[in-house]
Amino acid sequence: MTQAMLYAVFGIVLFGVGLFGALAIAHVMKKLLAINICGVGVFMVFIANASSGVAADYVPHAMVLTGIVVAVAGTAMALSLVVRINTLEQQEEDA
Amino acid sequence: MFNNLTLGRSAQHKADLPVGVLFMVALAIAAACLFLTMALIDFGPAEQPLVTLVASHLEQSGVENPVTAVLLNFRSYDTLLEVAVLLIVALAVMPANSEQSKVRFISVLVPTERSFVLEAFLRWLLPAIVVTSGYLLWTGAALPGGAFQAGALLAGAGILLLLAGHHSFNFNASAARLLLVVGLAVFLLVGAAVILSSGIALAYPQAWAGILILVIEVAATLTIAAILVLLFCALQVEAPRANYEGLIKEERP
């Protein structure tokens, strides 16, 4: 088992851990964190696979770089939804 | 940032899934992961025709760093759409308020509590961050670096400024709105303008590729930094309080 393969396998493990969290945890904030862990797992598999040849493949590198920024944007979007849900629930409880 | 947020009240009422179901879910995911690992091992080391393809066309790209070449030349559609995604998210979370459009982008606050150590530290740190960000942007043409790294660093400077409590940002100001769109606007303009010479959108003429990429990257850096700071501002549930100040104060007679 090469080093790259090890990284890829751990990427899959991270993906599994994140997926379990996203499905099993009811707490929205933790669910969001779990989805992020899931995404990191995917990036890791992608990057590890890119380095399994002689030279590292640049295209997956560029794509993961793009993916990280999109993941940040998605997380921010989800966070704003979480905040909104929380505000509405508080209003409901106060009423 | 989320100290004051009692997140997931519904989660407290709504219990997690029953243990039996959780066990089944865990089992299914474990099986899927095992299958993926087997597939990965079976797949073996992948052939990478793209490495030689990128290397052989690197001279045409206008930059020496292959990752930057892929990001901003060979697959520039990806990056264009990424900047667009950032703008869409910025619009979604932005506290839109047309009444505030006359308020300046950066306004100086008079903080109730001052931390002189933090102020002195920031006075040293912020210029260094801006210079480092510019370096990262410039070096992206040849070495790891580029618009995203530079933008993220610049956003860090903005957030530090915000947390220090002396300044507040108003993203409804026209200057701020300009910053939010300049990346996408310049990218689209350059992408459309090169149709005149090459006939294909985003296909830069070889002689101009380097400078065009730099122009796009400068604009993208500003936009990425502005949007990241906006995301931080917009998601702040309440203004940050300098708790350490309170601690220091209590010790005073």
mmCIF file of C-alpha atoms in Angstrom:
data_model
loop_
_atom_site.group_PDB
_atom_site.id
_atom_site.type_symbol
_atom_site.label_atom_id
_atom_site.label_comp_id
_atom_site.label_asym_id
_atom_site.label_seq_id
_atom_site.Cartn_x
_atom_site.Cartn_y
_atom_site.Cartn_z
ATOM 1 C CA MET A 1 0.000 0.000 0.000
ATOM 2 C CA THR A 2 1.545 3.279 -1.103
ATOM 3 C CA GLN A 3 1.402 6.506 0.859
ATOM 4 C CA ALA A 4 -1.030 8.012 -1.622
ATOM 5 C CA MET A 5 -3.284 4.998 -1.227
ATOM 6 C CA LEU A 6 -3.203 5.434 2.547
ATOM 7 C CA TYR A 7 -4.330 9.037 2.191
ATOM 8 C CA ALA A 8 -7.080 7.979 -0.174
ATOM 9 C CA VAL A 9 -8.326 5.287 2.231
ATOM 10 C CA PHE A 10 -8.379 7.794 5.097
ATOM 11 C CA GLY A 11 -10.246 10.156 2.811
ATOM 12 C CA ILE A 12 -12.876 7.475 2.381
ATOM 13 C CA VAL A 13 -12.984 6.977 6.174
ATOM 14 C CA LEU A 14 -13.496 10.749 6.657
ATOM 15 C CA PHE A 15 -16.231 10.636 4.032
ATOM 16 C CA GLY A 16 -17.940 7.811 5.944
ATOM 17 C CA VAL A 17 -17.641 9.566 9.312
ATOM 18 C CA GLY A 18 -19.051 12.769 7.832
ATOM 19 C CA LEU A 19 -21.872 10.963 6.072
ATOM 20 C CA PHE A 20 -22.857 9.169 9.275
ATOM 21 C CA GLY A 21 -22.876 12.464 11.145
ATOM 22 C CA ALA A 22 -24.946 14.169 8.480
ATOM 23 C CA LEU A 23 -27.527 11.379 8.562
ATOM 24 C CA ALA A 24 -27.598 10.533 12.268
ATOM 25 C CA ILE A 25 -27.206 13.803 14.157
ATOM 26 C CA ALA A 26 -30.299 15.942 14.633
ATOM 27 C CA HIS A 27 -28.438 19.059 15.784
ATOM 28 C CA VAL A 28 -28.262 21.314 12.710
ATOM 29 C CA MET A 29 -24.909 22.882 13.541
ATOM 30 C CA LYS A 30 -23.241 19.506 14.065
ATOM 31 C CA LYS A 31 -24.914 18.241 10.921
ATOM 32 C CA LEU A 32 -23.316 21.094 8.991
ATOM 33 C CA LEU A 33 -19.900 20.288 10.456
ATOM 34 C CA ALA A 34 -20.407 16.651 9.500
ATOM 35 C CA ILE A 35 -21.206 17.608 5.908
ATOM 36 C CA ASN A 36 -17.986 19.622 5.853
ATOM 37 C CA ILE A 37 -15.985 16.627 7.098
ATOM 38 C CA CYS A 38 -17.647 14.574 4.369
ATOM 39 C CA GLY A 39 -16.508 17.111 1.780
ATOM 40 C CA VAL A 40 -12.949 17.139 3.094
ATOM 41 C CA GLY A 41 -12.919 13.355 2.674
ATOM 42 C CA VAL A 42 -13.873 13.722 -0.982
ATOM 43 C CA PHE A 43 -11.135 16.318 -1.539
ATOM 44 C CA MET A 44 -8.606 14.037 0.109
ATOM 45 C CA VAL A 45 -9.465 11.055 -2.098
ATOM 46 C CA PHE A 46 -9.263 13.295 -5.141
ATOM 47 C CA ILE A 47 -5.881 14.773 -4.231
ATOM 48 C CA ALA A 48 -4.404 11.434 -3.129
ATOM 49 C CA ASN A 49 -5.447 9.846 -6.408
ATOM 50 C CA ALA A 50 -3.825 12.694 -8.319
ATOM 51 C CA SER A 51 -0.416 11.889 -6.850
ATOM 52 C CA SER A 52 -0.428 8.166 -7.527
ATOM 53 C CA GLY A 53 1.365 8.566 -10.844
ATOM 54 C CA VAL A 54 4.872 9.813 -11.556
ATOM 55 C CA ALA A 55 4.044 13.533 -11.302
ATOM 56 C CA ALA A 56 1.092 14.980 -9.429
ATOM 57 C CA ASP A 57 -1.844 15.732 -11.702
ATOM 58 C CA TYR A 58 -2.484 19.482 -11.771
ATOM 59 C CA VAL A 59 -6.099 19.333 -12.850
ATOM 60 C CA PRO A 60 -7.444 17.708 -9.647
ATOM 61 C CA HIS A 61 -5.335 20.192 -7.661
ATOM 62 C CA ALA A 62 -7.005 23.102 -9.406
ATOM 63 C CA MET A 63 -10.441 21.507 -9.068
ATOM 64 C CA VAL A 64 -10.031 20.875 -5.341
ATOM 65 C CA LEU A 65 -8.850 24.466 -4.911
ATOM 66 C CA THR A 66 -12.067 25.554 -6.612
ATOM 67 C CA GLY A 67 -14.003 23.060 -4.518
ATOM 68 C CA ILE A 68 -12.638 24.432 -1.239
ATOM 69 C CA VAL A 69 -13.848 27.926 -2.068
ATOM 70 C CA VAL A 70 -17.254 26.647 -3.148
ATOM 71 C CA ALA A 71 -17.436 24.594 0.071
ATOM 72 C CA VAL A 72 -16.735 27.741 2.103
ATOM 73 C CA ALA A 73 -19.493 29.556 0.226
ATOM 74 C CA GLY A 74 -21.902 26.661 0.727
ATOM 75 C CA THR A 75 -21.107 26.497 4.435
ATOM 76 C CA ALA A 76 -21.742 30.231 4.781
ATOM 77 C CA MET A 77 -25.057 29.834 2.996
ATOM 78 C CA ALA A 78 -26.038 26.939 5.265
ATOM 79 C CA LEU A 79 -24.965 28.897 8.354
ATOM 80 C CA SER A 80 -27.173 31.804 7.391
ATOM 81 C CA LEU A 81 -30.080 29.359 7.037
ATOM 82 C CA VAL A 82 -29.244 27.902 10.467
ATOM 83 C CA VAL A 83 -29.274 31.385 11.993
ATOM 84 C CA ARG A 84 -32.618 32.102 10.315
ATOM 85 C CA ILE A 85 -34.143 28.843 11.546
ATOM 86 C CA ASN A 86 -32.951 29.660 15.035
ATOM 87 C CA THR A 87 -34.421 33.168 14.936
ATOM 88 C CA LEU A 88 -37.786 31.848 13.772
ATOM 89 C CA GLU A 89 -37.829 29.179 16.453
ATOM 90 C CA GLN A 90 -37.050 31.721 19.147
ATOM 91 C CA GLN A 91 -39.870 33.940 17.914
ATOM 92 C CA GLU A 92 -42.183 30.956 17.994
ATOM 93 C CA GLU A 93 -41.207 30.138 21.556
ATOM 94 C CA ASP A 94 -41.619 33.715 22.698
ATOM 95 C CA ALA A 95 -45.056 33.936 21.158
ATOM 96 C CA MET B 1 -19.350 34.130 16.777
ATOM 97 C CA PHE B 2 -22.168 31.812 17.689
ATOM 98 C CA ASN B 3 -21.913 32.204 21.431
ATOM 99 C CA ASN B 4 -25.286 33.778 21.743
ATOM 100 C CA LEU B 5 -27.011 31.373 19.466
ATOM 101 C CA THR B 6 -28.887 28.557 21.119
ATOM 102 C CA LEU B 7 -28.474 26.457 18.050
ATOM 103 C CA GLY B 8 -30.818 23.672 17.215
ATOM 104 C CA ARG B 9 -33.573 24.148 19.750
ATOM 105 C CA SER B 10 -35.603 21.840 17.608
ATOM 106 C CA ALA B 11 -32.777 19.376 17.997
ATOM 107 C CA GLN B 12 -33.325 19.337 21.739
ATOM 108 C CA HIS B 13 -36.983 18.500 21.326
ATOM 109 C CA LYS B 14 -36.361 16.148 18.460
ATOM 110 C CA ALA B 15 -34.359 13.220 19.751
ATOM 111 C CA ASP B 16 -31.668 11.589 17.648
ATOM 112 C CA LEU B 17 -32.596 8.499 15.699
ATOM 113 C CA PRO B 18 -33.204 5.308 17.713
ATOM 114 C CA VAL B 19 -30.108 3.212 18.387
ATOM 115 C CA GLY B 20 -31.229 0.387 16.116
ATOM 116 C CA VAL B 21 -31.598 2.708 13.132
ATOM 117 C CA LEU B 22 -28.265 4.385 13.931
ATOM 118 C CA PHE B 23 -26.606 0.991 13.967
ATOM 119 C CA MET B 24 -28.104 0.122 10.579
ATOM 120 C CA VAL B 25 -26.981 3.455 9.125
ATOM 121 C CA ALA B 26 -23.459 2.957 10.486
ATOM 122 C CA LEU B 27 -23.359 -0.559 9.071
ATOM 123 C CA ALA B 28 -24.524 0.584 5.634
ATOM 124 C CA ILE B 29 -21.953 3.397 5.560
ATOM 125 C CA ALA B 30 -19.180 1.065 6.708
ATOM 126 C CA ALA B 31 -20.097 -1.358 3.929
ATOM 127 C CA ALA B 32 -20.127 1.454 1.378
ATOM 128 C CA CYS B 33 -16.710 2.686 2.562
ATOM 129 C CA LEU B 34 -15.311 -0.830 2.366
ATOM 130 C CA PHE B 35 -16.657 -1.159 -1.157
ATOM 131 C CA LEU B 36 -15.111 2.207 -2.114
ATOM 132 C CA THR B 37 -11.747 1.159 -0.657
ATOM 133 C CA MET B 38 -11.838 -2.119 -2.575
ATOM 134 C CA ALA B 39 -12.691 -0.226 -5.737
ATOM 135 C CA LEU B 40 -9.814 2.165 -5.085
ATOM 136 C CA ILE B 41 -7.299 -0.657 -4.613
ATOM 137 C CA ASP B 42 -8.680 -2.475 -7.648
ATOM 138 C CA PHE B 43 -8.437 0.719 -9.685
ATOM 139 C CA GLY B 44 -4.724 0.945 -9.009
ATOM 140 C CA PRO B 45 -2.523 3.891 -9.905
ATOM 141 C CA ALA B 46 -4.438 6.000 -12.354
ATOM 142 C CA GLU B 47 -3.032 6.944 -15.702
ATOM 143 C CA GLN B 48 -2.570 10.655 -15.922
ATOM 144 C CA PRO B 49 -2.661 11.851 -19.514
ATOM 145 C CA LEU B 50 -3.516 15.336 -18.259
ATOM 146 C CA VAL B 51 -0.069 15.792 -16.679
ATOM 147 C CA THR B 52 1.694 15.643 -20.023
ATOM 148 C CA LEU B 53 -1.097 17.577 -21.707
ATOM 149 C CA VAL B 54 -0.795 20.444 -19.211
ATOM 150 C CA ALA B 55 3.015 20.341 -19.334
ATOM 151 C CA SER B 56 3.124 20.463 -23.123
ATOM 152 C CA HIS B 57 0.758 23.446 -23.302
ATOM 153 C CA LEU B 58 2.200 25.346 -20.347
ATOM 154 C CA GLU B 59 4.108 27.742 -22.611
ATOM 155 C CA GLN B 60 0.876 28.921 -24.202
ATOM 156 C CA SER B 61 -0.802 29.609 -20.881
ATOM 157 C CA GLY B 62 1.138 32.759 -19.972
ATOM 158 C CA VAL B 63 2.085 31.488 -16.505
ATOM 159 C CA GLU B 64 4.683 29.032 -15.219
ATOM 160 C CA ASN B 65 2.699 27.459 -12.397
ATOM 161 C CA PRO B 66 0.702 24.568 -13.894
ATOM 162 C CA VAL B 67 -2.049 24.829 -11.244
ATOM 163 C CA THR B 68 -2.579 28.521 -12.035
ATOM 164 C CA ALA B 69 -2.500 27.666 -15.733
ATOM 165 C CA VAL B 70 -5.282 25.122 -15.218
ATOM 166 C CA LEU B 71 -7.293 27.442 -12.949
ATOM 167 C CA LEU B 72 -7.176 30.566 -15.060
ATOM 168 C CA ASN B 73 -6.498 29.390 -18.574
ATOM 169 C CA PHE B 74 -7.200 25.759 -19.421
ATOM 170 C CA ARG B 75 -10.244 25.418 -17.191
ATOM 171 C CA SER B 76 -11.086 29.054 -16.610
ATOM 172 C CA TYR B 77 -14.811 28.346 -16.910
ATOM 173 C CA ASP B 78 -14.600 26.552 -13.545
ATOM 174 C CA THR B 79 -13.008 29.553 -11.909
ATOM 175 C CA LEU B 80 -15.421 31.974 -13.556
ATOM 176 C CA LEU B 81 -18.382 30.000 -12.241
ATOM 177 C CA GLU B 82 -16.726 29.753 -8.832
ATOM 178 C CA VAL B 83 -16.508 33.532 -8.579
ATOM 179 C CA ALA B 84 -20.148 33.642 -9.680
ATOM 180 C CA VAL B 85 -21.098 31.150 -6.941
ATOM 181 C CA LEU B 86 -19.316 33.326 -4.374
ATOM 182 C CA LEU B 87 -21.257 36.370 -5.561
ATOM 183 C CA ILE B 88 -24.568 34.495 -5.402
ATOM 184 C CA VAL B 89 -23.858 33.395 -1.827
ATOM 185 C CA ALA B 90 -22.821 36.950 -0.946
ATOM 186 C CA LEU B 91 -26.135 38.225 -2.311
ATOM 187 C CA ALA B 92 -28.016 35.541 -0.395
ATOM 188 C CA VAL B 93 -26.529 36.337 3.018
ATOM 189 C CA MET B 94 -26.085 40.090 2.550
ATOM 190 C CA PRO B 95 -28.219 42.245 4.810
ATOM 191 C CA ALA B 96 -29.552 44.310 1.906
ATOM 192 C CA ASN B 97 -30.549 47.767 3.002
ATOM 193 C CA SER B 98 -30.752 50.522 0.416
ATOM 194 C CA GLU B 99 -31.023 53.177 3.117
ATOM 195 C CA GLN B 100 -27.477 52.387 4.156
ATOM 196 C CA SER B 101 -26.032 52.866 0.683
ATOM 197 C CA LYS B 102 -24.976 56.389 1.591
ATOM 198 C CA VAL B 103 -23.047 55.252 4.671
ATOM 199 C CA ARG B 104 -19.331 54.855 4.028
ATOM 200 C CA PHE B 105 -17.836 51.422 3.419
ATOM 201 C CA ILE B 106 -15.462 51.587 6.370
ATOM 202 C CA SER B 107 -16.501 53.709 9.298
ATOM 203 C CA VAL B 108 -14.350 54.330 12.311
ATOM 204 C CA LEU B 109 -15.931 53.490 15.631
ATOM 205 C CA VAL B 110 -15.038 54.803 19.030
ATOM 206 C CA PRO B 111 -14.668 51.621 21.023
ATOM 207 C CA THR B 112 -15.939 51.611 24.575
ATOM 208 C CA GLU B 113 -12.969 49.563 25.644
ATOM 209 C CA ARG B 114 -9.504 49.781 24.151
ATOM 210 C CA SER B 115 -6.762 47.223 24.019
ATOM 211 C CA PHE B 116 -3.474 48.951 23.380
ATOM 212 C CA VAL B 117 -1.564 45.726 22.865
ATOM 213 C CA LEU B 118 -4.012 44.635 20.170
ATOM 214 C CA GLU B 119 -3.922 48.047 18.513
ATOM 215 C CA ALA B 120 -0.131 48.167 18.413
ATOM 216 C CA PHE B 121 -0.001 44.571 17.194
ATOM 217 C CA LEU B 122 -2.475 45.231 14.398
ATOM 218 C CA ARG B 123 -0.559 48.299 13.298
ATOM 219 C CA TRP B 124 2.386 46.010 12.605
ATOM 220 C CA LEU B 125 0.431 43.029 11.375
ATOM 221 C CA LEU B 126 -2.064 44.529 8.928
ATOM 222 C CA PRO B 127 0.472 46.098 6.513
ATOM 223 C CA ALA B 128 2.485 42.883 6.630
ATOM 224 C CA ILE B 129 -0.617 40.870 5.717
ATOM 225 C CA VAL B 130 -1.444 43.183 2.824
ATOM 226 C CA VAL B 131 2.120 42.949 1.477
ATOM 227 C CA THR B 132 2.168 39.155 1.892
ATOM 228 C CA SER B 133 -1.141 38.948 0.093
ATOM 229 C CA GLY B 134 0.248 40.960 -2.794
ATOM 230 C CA TYR B 135 3.299 38.696 -2.880
ATOM 231 C CA LEU B 136 1.130 35.561 -2.947
ATOM 232 C CA LEU B 137 -0.887 37.029 -5.807
ATOM 233 C CA TRP B 138 2.214 37.882 -7.812
ATOM 234 C CA THR B 139 4.049 34.645 -7.136
ATOM 235 C CA GLY B 140 1.014 32.590 -8.176
ATOM 236 C CA ALA B 141 2.216 32.868 -11.764
ATOM 237 C CA ALA B 142 5.263 30.724 -11.051
ATOM 238 C CA LEU B 143 4.877 29.083 -7.631
ATOM 239 C CA PRO B 144 1.983 27.913 -5.446
ATOM 240 C CA GLY B 145 -0.157 30.943 -4.720
ATOM 241 C CA GLY B 146 -2.694 33.003 -6.585
ATOM 242 C CA ALA B 147 -5.950 34.862 -6.260
ATOM 243 C CA PHE B 148 -7.623 32.550 -3.754
ATOM 244 C CA GLN B 149 -4.753 32.357 -1.332
ATOM 245 C CA ALA B 150 -4.168 36.101 -1.565
ATOM 246 C CA GLY B 151 -7.883 36.814 -1.179
ATOM 247 C CA ALA B 152 -8.196 34.566 1.857
ATOM 248 C CA LEU B 153 -5.223 36.259 3.512
ATOM 249 C CA LEU B 154 -6.640 39.710 2.786
ATOM 250 C CA ALA B 155 -9.989 38.604 4.207
ATOM 251 C CA GLY B 156 -8.142 37.545 7.352
ATOM 252 C CA ALA B 157 -6.797 41.085 7.642
ATOM 253 C CA GLY B 158 -10.319 42.463 7.239
ATOM 254 C CA ILE B 159 -11.711 40.170 9.921
ATOM 255 C CA LEU B 160 -8.876 41.113 12.306
ATOM 256 C CA LEU B 161 -9.709 44.771 11.726
ATOM 257 C CA LEU B 162 -13.346 44.031 12.458
ATOM 258 C CA LEU B 163 -12.617 42.067 15.621
ATOM 259 C CA ALA B 164 -10.389 44.826 16.947
ATOM 260 C CA GLY B 165 -13.581 46.853 17.271
ATOM 261 C CA HIS B 166 -12.391 50.141 15.807
ATOM 262 C CA HIS B 167 -13.953 49.788 12.405
ATOM 263 C CA SER B 168 -17.169 48.539 10.978
ATOM 264 C CA PHE B 169 -17.899 47.604 7.393
ATOM 265 C CA ASN B 170 -21.023 48.553 5.526
ATOM 266 C CA PHE B 171 -21.418 46.302 2.526
ATOM 267 C CA ASN B 172 -24.334 48.323 1.198
ATOM 268 C CA ALA B 173 -21.983 51.202 0.388
ATOM 269 C CA SER B 174 -21.415 51.649 -3.324
ATOM 270 C CA ALA B 175 -17.655 51.126 -2.922
ATOM 271 C CA ALA B 176 -18.324 47.795 -1.206
ATOM 272 C CA ARG B 177 -20.813 46.729 -3.863
ATOM 273 C CA LEU B 178 -18.208 47.539 -6.493
ATOM 274 C CA LEU B 179 -15.677 45.348 -4.663
ATOM 275 C CA LEU B 180 -18.184 42.478 -4.481
ATOM 276 C CA VAL B 181 -18.765 42.413 -8.241
ATOM 277 C CA VAL B 182 -15.428 43.580 -9.671
ATOM 278 C CA GLY B 183 -13.968 40.051 -9.807
ATOM 279 C CA LEU B 184 -16.802 38.571 -11.806
ATOM 280 C CA ALA B 185 -17.171 41.707 -13.936
ATOM 281 C CA VAL B 186 -13.501 41.820 -14.947
ATOM 282 C CA PHE B 187 -13.457 38.068 -15.558
ATOM 283 C CA LEU B 188 -16.526 38.289 -17.807
ATOM 284 C CA LEU B 189 -15.224 41.382 -19.619
ATOM 285 C CA VAL B 190 -11.844 39.807 -20.350
ATOM 286 C CA GLY B 191 -13.507 36.527 -21.287
ATOM 287 C CA ALA B 192 -15.795 38.329 -23.734
ATOM 288 C CA ALA B 193 -13.135 40.714 -25.063
ATOM 289 C CA VAL B 194 -10.831 37.897 -26.160
ATOM 290 C CA ILE B 195 -13.576 36.700 -28.522
ATOM 291 C CA LEU B 196 -12.455 39.555 -30.778
ATOM 292 C CA SER B 197 -8.978 38.110 -31.196
ATOM 293 C CA SER B 198 -9.414 34.357 -30.820
ATOM 294 C CA GLY B 199 -13.088 33.901 -31.609
ATOM 295 C CA ILE B 200 -13.611 31.781 -28.470
ATOM 296 C CA ALA B 201 -14.713 33.062 -25.070
ATOM 297 C CA LEU B 202 -11.980 32.889 -22.395
ATOM 298 C CA ALA B 203 -9.362 31.745 -24.922
ATOM 299 C CA TYR B 204 -6.673 34.367 -24.331
ATOM 300 C CA PRO B 205 -4.256 35.250 -27.120
ATOM 301 C CA GLN B 206 -0.898 33.747 -26.210
ATOM 302 C CA ALA B 207 1.056 37.015 -26.116
ATOM 303 C CA TRP B 208 -1.472 38.614 -23.769
ATOM 304 C CA ALA B 209 -2.297 35.612 -21.606
ATOM 305 C CA GLY B 210 0.076 36.473 -18.753
ATOM 306 C CA ILE B 211 -1.096 40.044 -18.273
ATOM 307 C CA LEU B 212 -4.780 39.152 -18.729
ATOM 308 C CA ILE B 213 -4.506 36.429 -16.097
ATOM 309 C CA LEU B 214 -2.857 38.911 -13.728
ATOM 310 C CA VAL B 215 -5.638 41.459 -14.288
ATOM 311 C CA ILE B 216 -8.305 38.838 -13.618
ATOM 312 C CA GLU B 217 -6.460 37.636 -10.531
ATOM 313 C CA VAL B 218 -6.103 41.113 -9.032
ATOM 314 C CA ALA B 219 -9.831 41.727 -9.441
ATOM 315 C CA ALA B 220 -10.688 38.246 -8.167
ATOM 316 C CA THR B 221 -8.474 38.721 -5.095
ATOM 317 C CA LEU B 222 -10.317 41.907 -4.129
ATOM 318 C CA THR B 223 -13.700 40.289 -4.664
ATOM 319 C CA ILE B 224 -12.838 37.092 -2.798
ATOM 320 C CA ALA B 225 -11.499 39.066 0.162
ATOM 321 C CA ALA B 226 -14.554 41.338 0.212
ATOM 322 C CA ILE B 227 -16.993 38.429 -0.025
ATOM 323 C CA LEU B 228 -15.270 36.419 2.699
ATOM 324 C CA VAL B 229 -15.351 39.418 5.048
ATOM 325 C CA LEU B 230 -18.986 39.987 4.107
ATOM 326 C CA LEU B 231 -19.810 36.362 4.964
ATOM 327 C CA PHE B 232 -18.166 36.829 8.343
ATOM 328 C CA CYS B 233 -20.022 40.103 8.988
ATOM 329 C CA ALA B 234 -23.368 38.812 7.824
ATOM 330 C CA LEU B 235 -23.180 35.725 9.996
ATOM 331 C CA GLN B 236 -22.251 37.613 13.107
ATOM 332 C CA VAL B 237 -25.209 37.269 15.399
ATOM 333 C CA GLU B 238 -24.099 40.048 17.663
ATOM 334 C CA ALA B 239 -21.193 42.450 17.701
ATOM 335 C CA PRO B 240 -18.058 40.915 19.175
ATOM 336 C CA ARG B 241 -17.165 41.957 22.658
ATOM 337 C CA ALA B 242 -13.606 42.093 23.875
ATOM 338 C CA ASN B 243 -13.917 39.891 26.915
ATOM 339 C CA TYR B 244 -10.238 40.129 27.761
ATOM 340 C CA GLU B 245 -10.750 43.840 28.372
ATOM 341 C CA GLY B 246 -13.298 43.062 31.042
ATOM 342 C CA LEU B 247 -10.828 40.707 32.682
ATOM 343 C CA ILE B 248 -8.142 43.360 32.778
ATOM 344 C CA LYS B 249 -10.532 45.944 34.119
ATOM 345 C CA GLU B 250 -11.554 43.853 37.071
ATOM 346 C CA GLU B 251 -7.988 43.793 38.280
ATOM 347 C CA ARG B 252 -7.780 47.543 38.348
ATOM 348 C CA PRO B 253 -8.580 49.203 41.659
#
